[in-house]
Short mmCIF file of C-alpha atoms in Angstrom, two decimals:
data_model
loop_
_atom_site.label_atom_id
_atom_site.label_comp_id
_atom_site.label_asym_id
_atom_site.label_seq_id
_atom_site.Cartn_x
_atom_site.Cartn_y
_atom_site.Cartn_z
CA MET A 1 0.00 0.00 0.00
CA SER A 2 1.29 3.45 -0.86
CA ASP A 3 1.42 6.43 1.48
CA LEU A 4 -1.97 7.55 0.21
CA THR A 5 -4.91 6.89 2.55
CA LYS A 6 -7.89 4.82 1.44
CA ASP A 7 -10.25 7.76 1.85
CA GLN A 8 -7.97 10.07 -0.16
CA ILE A 9 -7.96 7.54 -2.97
CA ARG A 10 -11.73 6.98 -2.99
CA GLN A 11 -12.51 10.72 -2.93
CA ASN A 12 -10.04 11.45 -5.72
CA VAL A 13 -11.33 8.62 -7.90
CA ARG A 14 -14.97 9.61 -7.30
CA ASN A 15 -14.26 13.24 -8.16
CA ARG A 16 -12.33 12.34 -11.32
CA TYR A 17 -15.13 10.18 -12.69
CA LYS A 18 -17.76 12.71 -11.63
CA GLN A 19 -15.96 15.22 -13.86
CA ILE A 20 -15.92 12.73 -16.72
CA ALA A 21 -19.64 11.93 -16.29
CA LEU A 22 -20.47 15.63 -16.35
CA GLN A 23 -18.13 16.07 -19.34
CA GLU A 24 -16.10 18.66 -17.47
CA VAL A 25 -13.01 16.84 -18.75
CA ASN A 26 -12.38 14.56 -21.73
CA ALA A 27 -12.37 10.85 -21.04
CA GLY A 28 -9.07 10.49 -22.88
CA THR A 29 -7.08 7.34 -23.56
CA GLY A 30 -8.08 4.15 -21.77
CA CYS A 31 -8.23 5.22 -18.15
CA TRP A 32 -8.47 8.98 -18.35
CA THR A 33 -5.39 11.20 -18.15
CA PRO A 34 -5.21 14.97 -18.67
CA SER A 35 -2.70 14.66 -21.48
CA SER A 36 -5.01 12.55 -23.65
CA CYS A 37 -6.63 15.15 -25.87
CA CYS A 38 -6.98 13.88 -29.36
CA ASP A 39 -8.53 10.42 -29.69
CA SER A 40 -12.32 10.07 -29.60
CA PRO A 41 -13.91 7.42 -27.32
CA THR A 42 -14.64 5.35 -30.44
CA GLU A 43 -11.00 5.45 -31.56
CA ILE A 44 -9.82 4.58 -28.05
CA SER A 45 -12.23 1.66 -27.70
CA SER A 46 -11.16 0.29 -31.10
CA LYS A 47 -7.61 0.10 -29.72
CA LEU A 48 -8.95 -1.75 -26.66
CA GLY A 49 -10.46 -4.51 -28.80
CA TYR A 50 -14.05 -3.46 -29.46
CA SER A 51 -15.44 -4.11 -32.94
CA ALA A 52 -17.12 -1.49 -35.11
CA GLU A 53 -20.39 -3.41 -34.72
CA GLU A 54 -20.12 -3.30 -30.92
CA LEU A 55 -19.29 0.39 -30.92
CA SER A 56 -22.35 1.21 -33.03
CA ALA A 57 -24.72 -0.94 -30.93
CA VAL A 58 -24.79 1.22 -27.79
CA PRO A 59 -26.52 4.53 -27.03
CA GLU A 60 -24.55 7.66 -27.81
CA GLY A 61 -22.72 8.86 -24.71
CA SER A 62 -22.37 5.46 -23.06
CA ASN A 63 -18.88 4.81 -24.44
CA LEU A 64 -16.58 7.18 -22.58
CA GLY A 65 -13.33 5.71 -23.91
CA LEU A 66 -12.44 4.25 -20.51
CA GLY A 67 -10.84 0.88 -19.79
CA CYS A 68 -7.94 -1.32 -20.81
CA GLY A 69 -9.66 -4.20 -22.60
CA ASN A 70 -12.99 -5.71 -23.66
CA PRO A 71 -14.24 -7.91 -20.78
CA GLN A 72 -17.62 -8.81 -22.26
CA ALA A 73 -15.81 -10.39 -25.21
CA ILE A 74 -14.04 -12.88 -22.91
CA ALA A 75 -16.91 -13.60 -20.50
CA GLU A 76 -18.65 -16.30 -22.60
CA VAL A 77 -22.00 -15.04 -21.40
CA LYS A 78 -25.02 -17.26 -22.07
CA PRO A 79 -28.68 -16.33 -22.60
CA GLY A 80 -30.59 -16.06 -19.32
CA GLU A 81 -27.57 -15.36 -17.13
CA VAL A 82 -27.25 -12.57 -14.57
CA VAL A 83 -24.16 -10.44 -15.19
CA LEU A 84 -22.67 -7.88 -12.79
CA ASP A 85 -20.36 -5.09 -14.01
CA LEU A 86 -18.07 -3.63 -11.35
CA GLY A 87 -17.56 0.07 -12.04
CA SER A 88 -20.09 0.33 -14.84
CA GLY A 89 -19.51 3.98 -15.77
CA GLY A 90 -21.81 5.15 -18.56
CA GLY A 91 -23.08 1.60 -19.11
CA PHE A 92 -21.06 0.70 -22.22
CA ASP A 93 -20.16 -2.91 -21.32
CA CYS A 94 -23.55 -3.48 -19.67
CA PHE A 95 -25.38 -2.62 -22.88
CA LEU A 96 -23.18 -4.95 -24.92
CA VAL A 97 -23.69 -7.82 -22.45
CA SER A 98 -27.44 -7.22 -22.38
CA ARG A 99 -27.64 -8.46 -25.96
CA GLN A 100 -25.93 -11.69 -24.92
CA VAL A 101 -28.12 -12.48 -21.90
CA GLY A 102 -31.28 -11.70 -23.85
CA GLU A 103 -34.76 -11.03 -22.51
CA THR A 104 -34.51 -13.83 -19.94
CA GLY A 105 -31.23 -12.53 -18.51
CA ARG A 106 -30.32 -9.48 -16.49
CA VAL A 107 -27.38 -7.09 -16.24
CA ILE A 108 -26.54 -5.07 -13.12
CA GLY A 109 -24.06 -2.21 -13.19
CA VAL A 110 -22.59 -0.88 -9.94
CA ASP A 111 -20.72 2.42 -9.71
CA MET A 112 -19.80 4.62 -6.75
CA THR A 113 -20.22 7.91 -8.62
CA PRO A 114 -23.80 9.26 -8.54
CA GLU A 115 -23.25 11.24 -11.73
CA MET A 116 -22.18 8.08 -13.58
CA ILE A 117 -25.25 6.21 -12.35
CA SER A 118 -27.51 9.02 -13.59
CA LYS A 119 -25.73 9.04 -16.94
CA ALA A 120 -26.00 5.25 -17.32
CA ARG A 121 -29.70 5.22 -16.40
CA ALA A 122 -30.38 7.95 -18.95
CA ASN A 123 -28.48 5.95 -21.57
CA ALA A 124 -30.48 2.81 -20.73
CA ALA A 125 -33.75 4.69 -21.12
CA LYS A 126 -32.56 6.23 -24.39
CA GLY A 127 -31.65 2.82 -25.79
CA GLY A 128 -34.66 0.94 -24.42
CA PHE A 129 -32.57 -1.53 -22.39
CA SER A 130 -35.19 -3.11 -20.13
CA ASN A 131 -32.92 -5.92 -18.87
CA VAL A 132 -30.22 -3.57 -17.49
CA GLU A 133 -30.24 -1.73 -14.16
CA PHE A 134 -27.70 0.48 -12.43
CA ARG A 135 -27.09 0.64 -8.67
CA LEU A 136 -25.10 3.16 -6.68
CA GLY A 137 -22.49 1.53 -4.45
CA GLU A 138 -18.85 0.76 -3.79
CA ILE A 139 -17.43 -2.41 -5.26
CA GLU A 140 -16.04 -3.23 -1.80
CA HIS A 141 -19.64 -3.25 -0.48
CA LEU A 142 -21.86 -4.44 -3.32
CA PRO A 143 -25.61 -3.70 -3.23
CA VAL A 144 -26.24 -7.21 -4.55
CA ALA A 145 -27.72 -10.32 -2.89
CA ASP A 146 -25.67 -13.40 -1.95
CA GLN A 147 -25.22 -16.04 -4.68
CA SER A 148 -27.34 -14.15 -7.23
CA VAL A 149 -24.87 -13.55 -10.09
CA ASP A 150 -23.56 -15.90 -12.81
CA VAL A 151 -20.78 -13.72 -14.24
CA ILE A 152 -18.84 -10.69 -13.01
CA ILE A 153 -17.11 -8.43 -15.51
CA SER A 154 -15.05 -5.29 -14.93
CA ASN A 155 -12.97 -3.04 -17.15
CA CYS A 156 -9.89 -1.47 -15.53
CA VAL A 157 -11.72 -0.63 -12.29
CA ILE A 158 -10.50 -2.99 -9.54
CA ASN A 159 -7.05 -1.39 -9.65
CA LEU A 160 -8.76 1.80 -8.47
CA SER A 161 -9.85 0.18 -5.20
CA PRO A 162 -7.65 0.73 -2.14
CA ASP A 163 -8.93 -2.60 -0.71
CA LYS A 164 -8.69 -5.21 -3.46
CA PRO A 165 -9.04 -8.28 -1.16
CA GLN A 166 -12.41 -6.89 -0.05
CA VAL A 167 -13.49 -6.42 -3.68
CA PHE A 168 -12.79 -10.06 -4.50
CA ARG A 169 -14.43 -11.28 -1.27
CA GLU A 170 -17.56 -9.34 -2.15
CA ALA A 171 -17.48 -10.68 -5.70
CA PHE A 172 -17.20 -14.21 -4.28
CA ARG A 173 -20.18 -13.57 -1.98
CA VAL A 174 -22.54 -12.51 -4.76
CA LEU A 175 -21.49 -15.18 -7.27
CA LYS A 176 -23.50 -18.37 -7.52
CA PRO A 177 -21.58 -21.64 -7.10
CA GLY A 178 -19.90 -22.15 -10.47
CA GLY A 179 -20.07 -18.42 -11.13
CA ARG A 180 -17.10 -16.82 -12.84
CA LEU A 181 -14.99 -13.70 -13.10
CA ALA A 182 -14.01 -12.25 -16.50
CA ILE A 183 -12.04 -9.08 -15.88
CA SER A 184 -9.82 -6.72 -17.85
CA ASP A 185 -7.44 -4.81 -15.61
CA VAL A 186 -3.87 -3.61 -15.35
CA VAL A 187 -1.12 -5.56 -13.60
CA LEU A 188 2.25 -4.44 -12.31
CA THR A 189 5.30 -5.79 -14.14
CA ALA A 190 7.92 -3.78 -12.19
CA GLU A 191 8.05 -1.67 -9.04
CA LEU A 192 6.69 1.82 -9.69
CA PRO A 193 8.89 4.84 -8.96
CA PRO A 194 7.78 6.57 -5.71
CA GLU A 195 6.73 9.73 -7.55
CA ILE A 196 4.16 7.70 -9.54
CA LYS A 197 3.19 5.32 -6.73
CA ASN A 198 2.20 8.19 -4.44
CA ASP A 199 0.54 10.37 -7.07
CA LEU A 200 -3.25 10.62 -6.62
CA ASP A 201 -3.85 11.45 -10.28
CA ALA A 202 -1.80 8.43 -11.33
CA TYR A 203 -3.95 6.31 -9.01
CA SER A 204 -7.27 7.56 -10.43
CA GLY A 205 -5.68 7.21 -13.89
CA CYS A 206 -5.41 3.41 -13.39
CA MET A 207 -1.66 3.30 -12.85
CA SER A 208 -0.36 3.46 -9.29
CA GLY A 209 -3.04 1.14 -7.91
CA ALA A 210 -2.02 -1.83 -10.06
CA SER A 211 -1.11 -5.11 -8.33
CA SER A 212 1.42 -7.71 -9.44
CA ILE A 213 0.26 -10.99 -10.96
CA ASP A 214 1.52 -12.92 -7.93
CA GLU A 215 -0.32 -10.61 -5.56
CA LEU A 216 -3.57 -10.93 -7.50
CA LYS A 217 -3.27 -14.73 -7.61
CA MET A 218 -2.75 -14.82 -3.86
CA ILE A 219 -5.77 -12.58 -3.24
CA LEU A 220 -7.96 -14.71 -5.50
CA GLU A 221 -6.81 -17.95 -3.89
CA GLN A 222 -7.36 -16.59 -0.39
CA SER A 223 -10.84 -15.43 -1.42
CA GLY A 224 -11.73 -18.99 -2.43
CA TYR A 225 -11.55 -18.94 -6.21
CA THR A 226 -10.32 -21.81 -8.37
CA ARG A 227 -9.23 -22.12 -12.04
CA ILE A 228 -7.42 -18.80 -11.76
CA THR A 229 -5.72 -17.47 -14.89
CA ILE A 230 -4.04 -14.07 -15.34
CA GLU A 231 -2.89 -13.44 -18.89
CA PRO A 232 -0.88 -10.24 -19.46
CA LYS A 233 -1.27 -8.56 -22.83
CA ASP A 234 2.09 -7.16 -23.91
CA GLU A 235 0.50 -5.45 -26.91
CA SER A 236 -1.36 -3.17 -24.47
CA ARG A 237 1.89 -1.25 -23.94
CA THR A 238 1.17 0.55 -27.23
CA PHE A 239 -1.77 2.45 -25.71
CA ILE A 240 -0.68 2.43 -22.05
CA LYS A 241 2.39 4.50 -22.97
CA ASP A 242 0.02 7.40 -23.72
CA TRP A 243 -1.50 7.37 -20.22
CA LEU A 244 1.46 9.23 -18.73
CA PRO A 245 3.60 10.58 -21.57
CA GLY A 246 7.31 10.78 -20.88
CA ALA A 247 7.19 8.50 -17.82
CA ASN A 248 7.64 5.17 -19.68
CA ILE A 249 4.65 3.88 -17.73
CA GLU A 250 4.41 0.93 -20.16
CA ASP A 251 7.60 -0.43 -18.54
CA TYR A 252 5.69 -0.87 -15.27
CA ILE A 253 2.12 -1.91 -16.10
CA VAL A 254 0.28 -3.87 -18.80
CA SER A 255 -3.32 -4.86 -19.33
CA ALA A 256 -4.30 -8.43 -18.43
CA ILE A 257 -7.24 -10.82 -18.69
CA ILE A 258 -8.16 -12.17 -15.25
CA LYS A 259 -10.42 -15.20 -14.95
CA ALA A 260 -11.49 -17.32 -12.00
CA VAL A 261 -14.38 -19.52 -10.85
CA LYS A 262 -16.27 -19.84 -7.57
CA PRO A 263 -16.39 -23.58 -6.76
#
């Protein structure tokens, strides 16, 4: 844990994503950074692995260009399943998953920023998504019933939590037996310099809160998960380098696909 306090981190993250929801700042590249001025959310999401068909299938304003991958593409969601998105933002991944679960399934998005929840609900109404709902809450304290979810997805959000073991314990609680995680997030490949590790903006920009692969595996195992796989994506360095220009941040973090199952 860095020298930053948990409350400092949460307040900074909440304020940053409030500004994005209210469009007081540009979303930028992947996880938002002030220096990212030129790519549109569509261009950014194309780099993250979303297809043109996916990008055109969601309500305007739901894709904010945030994230570091495409979790719904790796989740193998089936019709009728209940899917939970941790840190659902404007609802982008929720709307894509809603097509996969169909009318008999359900998608729940949880976000701790009231402005994001309002934005996502407005987007759902605009697009007529009747099988999607958005709930205000912290991912460390999910407003979701025990053993009620088949699949949990998340796109570059868990790194933002100052209490990652609690996030995965909560995810375990709400998953049904046999339920699964399908997460895109960043992982640490080398120790961060202190000036980045203790920078609040770098934390809310999805950099200084990253965990190592070994640390994540240990947390997942201790939380009770099995069939754990963490697959780093070296090609993600091409867009991660733009998150903090001049700092060679791509030498320290990469995007990864994280999967696990609740026995």
